Amino acid sequence: MENNQLLHTSVVLLAAAVIAVPIFKRFNLGSILGYLAAGVVVGPYFLGFIEDPAAVLDFAEIGVVLLLFVLGLELNPKSLWQMRKKIIGLGGAQLLLCGLALGGLAALALSLDFKLSFLIGITLALSSTAFAVQLLKERSMLNQPLGRIGFSILLMQDLAVIPVLLGVQAMAPNANGHIAPWWLGLVAVLITLAIGTYLLNPLLRIVAKYGNSEVMTAAALLIVLGAALGFEYAGLSMPMGAFIAGIMLANSSFRHQLEADIEPFKGLLLGLFFITIGTSINLNLLFADPWILLAGALLLLLVKTSVIGSIIAYTGQSKIHSFRLGLMLAQGGEFAFVVMAQALSLHILDKQSTEQITIVVGLSMALNAPLLMLFESLIKRKGKEKKVDYSNVKFETNKVIIAGFGRFGQATGRLLAAKGMQFTALDKDPEHIEFLKKVGHKIYFGDATRYDLLRKAGAKQASVLLIAIDNISDSLHLAQMAKRKFPHLTIIARAHNRTHALSLMDLNVDVVIREVWESSLTAAEHTLLALGYAPAHAERMIDIFQRHDEASLLEQLEHKDDMPALMALAKENRKQMHDLFMADRNVYASEEAKVTDQ
């Protein structure tokens, strides 16, 4: 019967995910909100397919464990040590200030004493690592400076888990120390470090040598779950154990294999975790006092966004992006469910108060993603409507202007700088600019597609404009405007693909560079050499292909708006290319035969 119940629960959760997530992603509401909504629908307070969310939550937390392990793999001990000031300084400040503010609100709302209200405040100050990291990953922020700051704050929150648990135990009536002693946690950390340093790599080498791919996957899961279980036995956080295990393997040659093995389980179980959070939201209590609980969730988000955003902005980061990151970390954390359950079992809080706090946390998670999307859309709209006055900005007048200073633009900039040649670089990503300035690049903030900025940047005196912008429509707009307003400029433009290249050529851009074209030809030549072709033959094949492709590109330019003609041209070009290679093969074979005869 138990097996049938497990199968029933699994089918319900998988079906809920498969139905809800695509719908929510279709309307750009994000996968997290889809999982939460699915949980609410199948939970005990709606359709009732899942009657005991707590039983599923224990298993679902493995998703968070796997997530922290993968994050640990992306850090090594050296980089973690470099982040120590951010972890302790920013993370500590966030916990203290949010704890005091939220604790004060809890004391007023629930009539609690200072100690208990501060403990609740610290609990609410903790964010959901799973939620926050997912939001950062969806926006490709984890490896950016602001993303690193956010991750540092999350790490400090994970470290605060043990003191909070100790606090709950200490406040229990007739508390007699059922929590594990501090030294047991220290032993668990030291054992994990020792195993990670001396045993894991030799073990993985043996598995790789004598096992198969399934055994390697089993070994990866054993490492993660073993570390998590060891930490739980020591009274520590399971995700923290997995995170430390990941850090110990960050420099391992098996790092990428482990990440690939864990990834499918991580995604599935993390989704299960979010669904389980949805099932735990008590709809009966929510409908009894909807406005009060909704106000509580919004107040939680507002306080945390304000505090975290202010702390990050104080470090010199952009205010708008600081508060955007603050909103990403503003939701309540899954650890609040654990603390509230423990507080109820130890008779520290009554049932109604614990359920109210749980609902507020759940609502904060549900509201977080849509509020973030609204905030981001307002930023974009404000950025489009806002007219920046560049009249007081003083630019250097140089012969070269680089519009867009990402990887493509930086390569040219570095070469010019190495030759002692000055250039003016423009970019409109504030985070990007702050980072590049810190590493020594001179770069100005601004939208290069604006005529007034380009003129102020010295376009009339410049000789060359390099268009290295990521956005294709912005790139074309800039090329068109520069050709019209500054016809003396030699325009060199980056093309993302063949269609983009055709559009730039149609605008009479002087030089169009397809960004992966040269590197792909080099890769093709090395492939031919690896297959045994003579260097001269491989070089000739690449040369024929390159000349033919450039000629076909010019032909396509004449018919770029005529799809049937383009399709016919593509078919004819493939035939011509085949004929050219066959003719070249015959010539090469004939020449080889002559050399052999001699």
Coordinates of C-alpha atoms in Angstrom, one line a residue:
M1 CA 0.0 0.0 0.0
E2 CA 2.9 2.3 0.9
N3 CA 4.4 1.7 -2.5
N4 CA 1.1 2.5 -4.2
Q5 CA 0.9 5.8 -2.2
L6 CA 4.5 6.7 -3.2
L7 CA 3.7 6.0 -6.9
H8 CA 0.5 8.0 -6.6
T9 CA 2.3 11.0 -5.1
S10 CA 5.1 10.8 -7.8
V11 CA 2.5 10.7 -10.6
V12 CA 0.6 13.6 -9.2
L13 CA 3.7 15.8 -8.7
L14 CA 5.1 15.0 -12.1
A15 CA 1.7 15.6 -13.8
A16 CA 1.4 18.9 -12.0
A17 CA 4.8 20.1 -13.1
V18 CA 4.3 19.0 -16.7
I19 CA 1.0 20.8 -17.0
A20 CA 1.7 24.0 -15.0
V21 CA 5.3 25.0 -15.8
P22 CA 4.9 25.2 -19.7
I23 CA 1.7 27.3 -19.2
F24 CA 3.5 29.7 -16.9
K25 CA 6.6 29.9 -19.1
R26 CA 4.3 30.5 -22.1
F27 CA 3.1 33.7 -20.4
N28 CA 6.6 34.7 -19.2
L29 CA 5.7 34.1 -15.6
G30 CA 8.7 31.9 -14.9
S31 CA 9.0 28.2 -13.9
I32 CA 9.2 28.9 -10.1
L33 CA 5.7 30.4 -10.0
G34 CA 4.5 27.5 -12.2
Y35 CA 5.8 25.0 -9.6
L36 CA 4.2 26.9 -6.7
A37 CA 0.8 27.2 -8.4
A38 CA 0.9 23.5 -9.2
G39 CA 1.6 22.8 -5.5
V40 CA -1.3 24.9 -4.4
V41 CA -3.7 23.1 -6.8
V42 CA -2.7 19.5 -5.8
G43 CA -2.2 20.4 -2.1
P44 CA -4.5 19.4 0.8
Y45 CA -6.4 22.8 0.7
F46 CA -7.6 22.6 -2.9
L47 CA -7.8 19.3 -4.9
G48 CA -6.3 17.2 -2.0
F49 CA -4.1 14.9 -4.1
I50 CA -1.2 15.5 -1.7
E51 CA -2.5 15.2 1.9
D52 CA 0.7 15.4 3.9
P53 CA 3.1 18.1 2.4
A54 CA 5.6 17.6 5.3
A55 CA 6.2 14.0 4.3
V56 CA 7.1 15.0 0.7
L57 CA 9.2 18.1 1.9
D58 CA 11.8 15.9 3.5
F59 CA 12.5 14.1 0.2
A60 CA 12.1 17.3 -1.9
E61 CA 14.8 19.1 0.1
I62 CA 17.3 16.8 -1.7
G63 CA 16.8 19.2 -4.7
V64 CA 18.2 22.1 -2.7
V65 CA 21.1 19.8 -1.5
L66 CA 22.0 19.0 -5.1
L67 CA 21.7 22.7 -6.1
L68 CA 24.2 23.7 -3.4
F69 CA 26.6 20.9 -4.4
V70 CA 26.6 22.2 -8.0
L71 CA 27.2 25.7 -6.8
G72 CA 30.1 24.5 -4.7
L73 CA 31.6 22.9 -7.7
E74 CA 31.7 26.3 -9.4
L75 CA 33.8 27.8 -6.5
N76 CA 37.1 26.7 -5.2
P77 CA 38.5 27.3 -1.7
K78 CA 40.7 30.2 -3.0
S79 CA 37.8 32.1 -4.5
L80 CA 35.7 31.4 -1.4
W81 CA 38.4 32.9 0.8
Q82 CA 38.5 36.0 -1.5
M83 CA 34.7 36.4 -0.9
R84 CA 35.1 36.3 2.9
K85 CA 34.6 40.0 3.5
K86 CA 31.5 40.1 1.4
I87 CA 30.1 36.9 3.2
I88 CA 30.8 38.2 6.7
G89 CA 30.4 42.0 6.1
L90 CA 27.4 42.2 3.7
G91 CA 25.8 38.9 4.9
G92 CA 26.2 39.8 8.6
A93 CA 24.8 43.3 8.1
Q94 CA 21.8 42.0 6.1
L95 CA 20.9 39.4 8.8
L96 CA 21.2 41.9 11.7
L97 CA 19.3 44.8 10.1
C98 CA 16.6 42.6 8.6
G99 CA 16.3 40.6 11.8
L100 CA 15.8 43.8 13.9
A101 CA 13.3 45.3 11.4
L102 CA 11.3 42.2 10.9
G103 CA 11.5 41.2 14.5
G104 CA 10.0 44.5 15.5
L105 CA 7.1 44.0 13.1
A106 CA 6.6 40.5 14.4
A107 CA 6.5 41.8 18.0
L108 CA 3.9 44.4 17.1
A109 CA 1.7 41.9 15.1
L110 CA 1.9 38.9 17.4
S111 CA 2.6 40.6 20.8
L112 CA 5.8 38.7 21.4
D113 CA 8.7 39.4 23.7
F114 CA 12.0 40.7 22.3
K115 CA 13.9 37.4 22.3
L116 CA 11.3 35.4 20.4
S117 CA 10.4 38.3 18.0
F118 CA 14.1 38.7 17.2
L119 CA 14.4 35.0 16.5
I120 CA 11.4 35.2 14.2
G121 CA 13.0 38.3 12.6
I122 CA 16.2 36.4 11.8
T123 CA 14.2 33.5 10.5
L124 CA 12.3 35.8 8.1
A125 CA 15.6 37.5 7.2
L126 CA 16.8 34.2 5.6
S127 CA 16.0 34.0 1.9
S128 CA 15.3 30.9 -0.2
T129 CA 18.6 29.8 -1.6
A130 CA 16.8 27.7 -4.2
F131 CA 14.5 30.6 -5.3
A132 CA 17.2 33.3 -5.3
V133 CA 19.8 31.2 -7.1
Q134 CA 17.2 30.2 -9.8
L135 CA 16.3 33.9 -10.3
L136 CA 20.0 34.8 -10.6
K137 CA 20.7 31.9 -13.0
E138 CA 17.7 32.9 -15.2
R139 CA 19.3 36.3 -15.6
S140 CA 22.8 35.0 -16.1
M141 CA 24.0 36.9 -13.0
L142 CA 25.8 34.3 -11.0
N143 CA 29.2 35.0 -12.5
Q144 CA 28.7 38.8 -12.5
P145 CA 29.9 41.1 -9.7
L146 CA 26.3 41.7 -8.4
G147 CA 25.5 38.1 -8.6
R148 CA 28.6 37.2 -6.5
I149 CA 27.5 39.7 -3.9
G150 CA 24.0 38.1 -3.8
F151 CA 25.5 34.6 -3.5
S152 CA 27.8 35.8 -0.6
I153 CA 24.7 37.0 1.3
L154 CA 23.0 33.7 0.7
L155 CA 26.1 31.8 2.0
M156 CA 26.1 33.8 5.2
Q157 CA 22.4 33.0 5.7
D158 CA 23.2 29.3 5.3
L159 CA 25.8 29.7 8.1
A160 CA 23.2 31.3 10.3
V161 CA 21.0 28.2 10.2
I162 CA 22.7 26.5 13.2
P163 CA 22.6 29.5 15.6
V164 CA 18.8 29.9 14.8
L165 CA 18.2 26.2 15.6
L166 CA 20.2 26.6 18.8
G167 CA 18.0 29.7 19.6
V168 CA 14.8 27.8 19.1
Q169 CA 16.0 24.9 21.4
A170 CA 17.2 27.3 24.1
M171 CA 13.8 29.1 24.2
A172 CA 11.8 25.8 24.7
P173 CA 10.2 25.4 28.1
N174 CA 12.4 23.0 30.2
A175 CA 15.0 23.0 27.4
N176 CA 17.5 20.2 28.1
G177 CA 19.8 20.4 25.1
H178 CA 18.5 17.9 22.6
I179 CA 20.5 19.6 19.8
A180 CA 23.9 18.3 18.8
P181 CA 26.9 19.9 20.6
W182 CA 28.9 22.5 18.7
W183 CA 32.0 20.3 18.6
L184 CA 30.1 17.6 16.7
G185 CA 29.4 20.1 13.9
L186 CA 33.1 21.1 13.8
V187 CA 34.1 17.4 13.5
A188 CA 31.7 17.0 10.6
V189 CA 33.3 19.9 8.8
L190 CA 36.8 18.6 9.4
I191 CA 35.9 15.1 8.3
T192 CA 34.3 16.4 5.1
L193 CA 37.4 18.5 4.3
A194 CA 39.7 15.5 5.0
I195 CA 37.7 13.1 2.8
G196 CA 37.4 15.7 0.1
T197 CA 41.1 16.4 0.1
Y198 CA 42.5 12.9 0.3
L199 CA 39.9 10.3 -0.6
L200 CA 37.4 11.5 -3.2
N201 CA 39.7 12.0 -6.2
P202 CA 41.4 8.5 -5.8
L203 CA 37.9 7.0 -5.4
L204 CA 36.6 8.7 -8.5
R205 CA 39.7 7.6 -10.5
I206 CA 39.0 4.0 -9.5
V207 CA 35.3 4.3 -10.4
A208 CA 36.2 5.9 -13.8
K209 CA 38.7 3.2 -14.5
Y210 CA 36.8 0.1 -13.6
G211 CA 33.1 1.2 -13.5
N212 CA 30.7 2.4 -16.1
S213 CA 28.6 5.6 -16.5
E214 CA 25.9 4.3 -14.2
V215 CA 28.4 3.7 -11.4
M216 CA 29.9 7.1 -11.9
T217 CA 26.4 8.6 -11.5
A218 CA 25.9 6.5 -8.4
A219 CA 29.2 7.8 -7.0
A220 CA 28.2 11.4 -7.6
L221 CA 25.0 10.9 -5.8
L222 CA 26.8 9.1 -3.0
I223 CA 29.2 12.0 -2.5
V224 CA 26.4 14.6 -2.3
L225 CA 23.9 12.7 -0.2
G226 CA 26.7 11.2 2.1
A227 CA 28.0 14.7 2.9
A228 CA 24.5 16.0 3.4
L229 CA 23.5 13.2 5.7
G230 CA 26.8 13.5 7.7
F231 CA 26.1 17.2 8.4
E232 CA 22.5 16.5 9.4
Y233 CA 23.7 13.9 11.9
A234 CA 26.0 16.5 13.3
G235 CA 23.1 19.0 13.7
L236 CA 24.1 21.1 10.7
S237 CA 22.4 22.1 7.5
M238 CA 22.2 19.4 4.8
P239 CA 22.7 21.9 2.0
M240 CA 25.8 23.3 3.7
G241 CA 27.3 19.8 3.8
A242 CA 26.7 19.3 0.0
F243 CA 28.1 22.8 -0.6
I244 CA 31.4 22.1 1.2
A245 CA 31.7 18.7 -0.7
G246 CA 31.2 20.6 -3.9
I247 CA 33.9 23.1 -3.0
M248 CA 36.4 20.3 -2.2
L249 CA 35.9 18.9 -5.7
A250 CA 35.9 22.3 -7.5
N251 CA 39.5 21.8 -8.7
S252 CA 39.0 18.1 -9.5
S253 CA 39.4 16.8 -13.0
F254 CA 36.0 15.1 -12.5
R255 CA 34.2 18.3 -11.8
H256 CA 32.4 18.6 -15.1
Q257 CA 31.5 14.9 -15.2
L258 CA 30.0 15.2 -11.7
E259 CA 28.0 18.3 -12.6
A260 CA 26.6 16.5 -15.7
D261 CA 25.6 13.5 -13.7
I262 CA 23.9 15.5 -11.0
E263 CA 22.1 18.0 -13.3
P264 CA 19.0 15.9 -14.2
F265 CA 18.3 14.9 -10.6
K266 CA 18.9 18.5 -9.4
G267 CA 16.4 20.1 -11.9
L268 CA 13.7 17.5 -11.2
L269 CA 14.0 17.5 -7.4
L270 CA 14.3 21.3 -7.2
G271 CA 11.0 21.5 -9.1
L272 CA 9.5 19.0 -6.6
F273 CA 10.7 21.2 -3.8
F274 CA 8.9 24.2 -5.2
I275 CA 5.7 22.2 -5.7
T276 CA 5.9 21.0 -2.1
I277 CA 6.2 24.6 -0.8
G278 CA 3.0 25.3 -2.7
T279 CA 1.2 22.4 -1.1
S280 CA 2.0 23.7 2.4
I281 CA 0.1 27.0 1.9
N282 CA -3.1 26.8 4.1
L283 CA -5.8 28.2 1.8
N284 CA -8.5 28.1 4.5
L285 CA -6.4 30.4 6.8
L286 CA -5.5 32.6 3.8
F287 CA -9.1 33.1 2.8
A288 CA -10.1 33.9 6.4
D289 CA -7.7 36.9 6.6
P290 CA -6.5 37.4 3.0
W291 CA -5.7 41.1 3.1
I292 CA -3.8 40.9 6.4
L293 CA -1.7 38.0 5.2
L294 CA -1.1 39.6 1.8
A295 CA 0.0 42.8 3.5
G296 CA 2.3 40.8 5.7
A297 CA 4.0 39.2 2.6
L298 CA 4.3 42.5 0.8
L299 CA 5.7 44.1 3.9
L300 CA 8.3 41.3 4.2
L301 CA 9.3 41.8 0.6
L302 CA 9.5 45.6 1.0
V303 CA 11.6 45.5 4.2
K304 CA 14.1 43.0 2.8
T305 CA 14.3 44.7 -0.6
S306 CA 15.0 48.1 1.1
V307 CA 17.6 46.8 3.6
I308 CA 19.5 44.5 1.2
G309 CA 19.3 47.1 -1.6
S310 CA 20.6 49.9 0.7
I311 CA 23.5 47.7 1.9
I312 CA 24.6 46.8 -1.6
A313 CA 24.2 50.4 -2.9
Y314 CA 26.4 51.5 0.1
T315 CA 29.3 49.5 -1.4
G316 CA 29.2 51.7 -4.5
Q317 CA 27.0 49.6 -6.8
S318 CA 24.3 51.1 -9.0
K319 CA 21.2 51.9 -6.9
I320 CA 18.7 50.5 -9.4
H321 CA 20.6 47.2 -9.8
S322 CA 21.2 47.0 -6.0
F323 CA 17.5 47.2 -5.2
R324 CA 16.8 44.8 -8.1
L325 CA 19.2 42.3 -6.4
G326 CA 17.5 43.1 -3.1
L327 CA 14.2 42.1 -4.5
M328 CA 15.7 38.8 -5.8
L329 CA 16.7 38.0 -2.2
A330 CA 13.6 39.4 -0.5
Q331 CA 11.4 36.3 -0.4
G332 CA 11.1 34.3 2.8
G333 CA 13.2 31.1 2.9
E334 CA 12.2 27.4 3.1
F335 CA 14.1 27.2 6.4
A336 CA 11.2 29.3 8.0
F337 CA 9.0 26.2 7.5
V338 CA 11.4 24.1 9.5
V339 CA 11.8 26.7 12.3
M340 CA 8.0 27.2 12.6
A341 CA 7.4 23.5 12.8
Q342 CA 10.0 23.2 15.5
A343 CA 8.7 26.2 17.4
L344 CA 5.2 24.7 17.4
S345 CA 6.4 21.2 18.5
L346 CA 8.4 22.8 21.4
H347 CA 5.3 25.0 22.4
I348 CA 7.2 28.3 21.8
L349 CA 4.5 29.6 19.4
D350 CA 0.8 28.7 19.1
K351 CA -0.6 26.9 16.0
Q352 CA -2.3 30.0 14.5
S353 CA 0.8 32.2 14.7
T354 CA 3.0 29.5 13.1
E355 CA 0.5 29.0 10.3
Q356 CA 0.2 32.7 9.7
I357 CA 4.0 33.1 9.4
T358 CA 4.2 30.1 7.1
I359 CA 1.6 31.6 4.8
V360 CA 3.3 34.9 4.8
V361 CA 6.6 33.2 3.8
G362 CA 4.8 31.1 1.1
L363 CA 3.0 34.2 -0.3
S364 CA 6.3 36.1 -0.4
M365 CA 7.8 33.3 -2.5
A366 CA 4.7 33.3 -4.8
L367 CA 4.7 37.1 -5.2
N368 CA 8.5 37.5 -5.6
A369 CA 8.9 36.4 -9.3
P370 CA 6.0 38.5 -10.7
L371 CA 7.0 41.6 -8.6
L372 CA 10.6 41.2 -9.9
M373 CA 9.3 41.0 -13.5
L374 CA 7.2 44.2 -12.9
F375 CA 10.2 46.0 -11.4
E376 CA 12.4 45.0 -14.4
S377 CA 9.8 46.1 -16.9
L378 CA 9.5 49.5 -15.1
I379 CA 13.3 49.9 -15.3
K380 CA 13.3 49.2 -19.0
R381 CA 10.5 51.5 -19.6
K382 CA 12.1 54.3 -17.6
G383 CA 15.4 53.7 -19.4
K384 CA 13.6 54.1 -22.8
E385 CA 11.7 57.2 -21.7
K386 CA 14.6 58.9 -19.9
K387 CA 16.6 61.4 -21.9
V388 CA 20.1 61.5 -20.7
D389 CA 21.8 65.0 -21.0
Y390 CA 25.3 64.4 -22.3
S391 CA 26.1 68.1 -22.6
N392 CA 28.1 68.1 -19.4
V393 CA 29.9 64.8 -20.0
K394 CA 33.5 65.3 -21.1
F395 CA 34.8 62.7 -23.6
E396 CA 38.3 62.3 -24.9
T397 CA 38.4 62.8 -28.7
N398 CA 40.0 59.7 -30.3
K399 CA 40.4 58.3 -33.7
V400 CA 38.5 55.1 -32.8
I401 CA 35.1 54.7 -31.2
I402 CA 34.1 51.2 -29.9
A403 CA 30.3 50.8 -29.4
G404 CA 29.8 47.9 -27.1
F405 CA 32.7 46.8 -24.9
G406 CA 31.9 43.1 -24.3
R407 CA 34.2 40.3 -25.3
F408 CA 34.3 41.3 -29.0
G409 CA 34.9 45.0 -28.4
Q410 CA 37.5 44.4 -25.6
A411 CA 39.7 42.3 -27.9
T412 CA 40.1 45.3 -30.3
G413 CA 40.5 47.7 -27.4
R414 CA 43.2 45.6 -25.7
L415 CA 45.2 45.4 -29.0
L416 CA 44.9 49.2 -29.5
A417 CA 45.9 49.9 -25.9
A418 CA 48.9 47.6 -26.3
K419 CA 50.0 49.7 -29.3
G420 CA 49.6 52.9 -27.2
M421 CA 46.6 54.0 -29.3
Q422 CA 43.7 55.8 -27.5
F423 CA 40.1 54.9 -28.1
T424 CA 36.7 55.8 -26.8
A425 CA 34.5 52.9 -25.6
L426 CA 30.8 53.2 -25.0
D427 CA 28.5 50.6 -23.2
K428 CA 25.1 50.9 -21.6
D429 CA 25.4 48.1 -19.0
P430 CA 26.2 49.8 -15.6
E431 CA 27.4 46.5 -14.0
H432 CA 29.6 45.8 -16.9
I433 CA 31.1 49.3 -16.8
E434 CA 31.8 49.2 -13.1
F435 CA 33.6 45.9 -13.4
L436 CA 35.7 47.0 -16.4
K437 CA 36.7 50.2 -14.7
K438 CA 37.9 48.2 -11.7
V439 CA 40.2 46.2 -14.0
G440 CA 41.6 49.2 -15.6
H441 CA 39.6 49.9 -18.8
K442 CA 38.5 53.5 -19.6
I443 CA 34.9 53.2 -20.7
Y444 CA 31.9 55.6 -20.7
F445 CA 28.2 54.9 -19.9
G446 CA 25.8 55.6 -22.7
D447 CA 23.6 54.3 -25.5
A448 CA 25.7 54.5 -28.6
T449 CA 22.6 54.5 -30.8
R450 CA 21.8 58.0 -29.6
Y451 CA 23.1 60.6 -32.1
D452 CA 23.8 63.3 -29.4
L453 CA 26.0 60.8 -27.5
L454 CA 27.9 59.7 -30.5
R455 CA 28.5 63.3 -31.6
K456 CA 29.6 64.2 -28.0
A457 CA 31.9 61.1 -28.0
G458 CA 33.8 62.7 -31.0
A459 CA 32.3 60.9 -34.0
K460 CA 33.0 64.0 -36.2
Q461 CA 36.7 63.9 -35.4
A462 CA 37.0 60.0 -35.3
S463 CA 38.1 57.9 -38.2
V464 CA 36.7 54.5 -37.3
L465 CA 33.6 53.3 -35.6
L466 CA 33.6 49.6 -34.4
I467 CA 30.1 48.4 -33.8
A468 CA 30.3 45.5 -31.3
I469 CA 26.9 45.7 -29.8
D470 CA 25.1 42.5 -28.6
N471 CA 21.6 43.5 -29.7
I472 CA 21.1 43.0 -33.5
S473 CA 18.4 45.7 -33.9
D474 CA 20.5 48.3 -32.0
S475 CA 23.5 47.4 -34.2
L476 CA 21.6 48.0 -37.4
H477 CA 20.1 51.2 -36.1
L478 CA 23.5 52.5 -35.1
A479 CA 25.0 51.5 -38.5
Q480 CA 22.2 53.3 -40.4
M481 CA 22.4 56.4 -38.2
A482 CA 26.2 56.6 -38.4
K483 CA 26.2 56.2 -42.2
R484 CA 23.7 59.0 -42.5
K485 CA 25.1 61.5 -39.9
F486 CA 28.9 60.7 -40.1
P487 CA 29.6 59.5 -43.6
H488 CA 33.3 60.0 -43.2
L489 CA 33.6 57.2 -40.7
T490 CA 34.9 53.8 -41.7
I491 CA 32.4 51.5 -40.1
I492 CA 33.5 48.0 -39.0
A493 CA 30.6 45.9 -37.6
R494 CA 30.2 42.6 -35.8
A495 CA 27.6 40.3 -37.4
H496 CA 26.0 37.7 -35.1
N497 CA 24.8 35.5 -38.0
R498 CA 24.4 35.4 -41.8
T499 CA 21.1 37.3 -41.8
H500 CA 22.6 40.1 -39.6
A501 CA 25.6 40.2 -42.0
L502 CA 23.3 40.6 -45.0
S503 CA 21.5 43.5 -43.3
L504 CA 24.7 45.2 -42.5
M505 CA 26.0 44.8 -46.0
D506 CA 22.7 46.2 -47.3
L507 CA 23.4 49.4 -45.3
N508 CA 26.8 49.6 -47.1
V509 CA 28.8 49.0 -43.9
D510 CA 32.5 49.1 -44.9
V511 CA 33.7 45.9 -43.1
V512 CA 31.3 43.2 -41.8
I513 CA 32.9 40.6 -39.6
R514 CA 30.9 37.4 -38.8
E515 CA 31.9 36.7 -35.2
V516 CA 32.4 32.9 -35.4
W517 CA 33.3 32.7 -39.1
E518 CA 37.1 32.8 -38.9
S519 CA 37.3 30.5 -35.8
S520 CA 34.9 28.0 -37.5
L521 CA 37.1 27.9 -40.6
T522 CA 40.2 27.3 -38.4
A523 CA 38.4 24.5 -36.6
A524 CA 37.4 23.0 -39.9
E525 CA 41.0 23.1 -41.2
H526 CA 42.3 21.4 -38.0
T527 CA 39.6 18.7 -38.4
L528 CA 40.8 18.0 -41.9
L529 CA 44.4 17.7 -40.7
A530 CA 43.3 15.4 -37.9
L531 CA 41.6 13.2 -40.5
G532 CA 44.9 12.8 -42.4
Y533 CA 44.6 15.4 -45.2
A534 CA 47.8 17.0 -46.3
P535 CA 48.2 20.6 -45.0
A536 CA 48.3 22.0 -48.5
H537 CA 45.1 20.2 -49.5
A538 CA 43.3 21.2 -46.3
E539 CA 44.3 24.8 -46.8
R540 CA 43.1 24.8 -50.4
M541 CA 39.8 23.3 -49.4
I542 CA 39.2 26.0 -46.8
D543 CA 40.2 28.7 -49.3
I544 CA 37.8 27.4 -51.9
F545 CA 35.0 27.2 -49.3
Q546 CA 35.7 30.7 -48.0
R547 CA 35.8 32.3 -51.5
H548 CA 32.6 30.5 -52.6
D549 CA 30.7 31.4 -49.4
E550 CA 31.7 35.1 -49.7
A551 CA 30.5 35.1 -53.3
S552 CA 27.2 33.4 -52.4
L553 CA 26.7 36.0 -49.6
L554 CA 27.0 38.8 -52.2
E555 CA 24.5 36.9 -54.5
Q556 CA 22.1 36.5 -51.6
L557 CA 22.3 40.3 -50.9
E558 CA 20.7 41.0 -54.2
H559 CA 17.7 38.7 -53.4
K560 CA 17.6 39.2 -49.6
D561 CA 13.9 40.0 -49.5
D562 CA 12.9 37.3 -52.0
M563 CA 12.6 34.0 -50.1
P564 CA 11.9 31.7 -53.1
A565 CA 15.0 33.1 -54.9
L566 CA 17.1 32.7 -51.7
M567 CA 16.1 29.0 -51.4
A568 CA 16.9 28.4 -55.1
L569 CA 20.3 30.1 -54.6
A570 CA 21.1 28.0 -51.6
K571 CA 20.4 24.8 -53.5
E572 CA 22.5 26.0 -56.5
N573 CA 25.3 27.0 -54.2
R574 CA 25.4 23.6 -52.5
K575 CA 25.7 22.0 -56.0
Q576 CA 28.4 24.4 -57.1
M577 CA 30.4 23.7 -53.9
H578 CA 30.1 19.9 -54.4
D579 CA 31.3 20.3 -58.0
L580 CA 34.3 22.5 -56.9
F581 CA 35.4 20.0 -54.3
M582 CA 35.1 17.1 -56.7
A583 CA 37.2 19.0 -59.3
D584 CA 39.7 20.0 -56.7
R585 CA 40.0 16.3 -55.5
N586 CA 40.7 15.2 -59.1
V587 CA 43.4 17.9 -59.6
Y588 CA 45.0 17.0 -56.2
A589 CA 45.0 13.3 -57.0
S590 CA 46.6 13.9 -60.4
E591 CA 49.3 16.1 -58.9
E592 CA 50.0 13.4 -56.3
A593 CA 50.3 10.8 -59.0
K594 CA 52.9 12.9 -60.9
V595 CA 55.0 13.3 -57.7
T596 CA 54.8 9.5 -57.1
D597 CA 55.9 8.7 -60.7
Q598 CA 58.9 11.0 -60.4

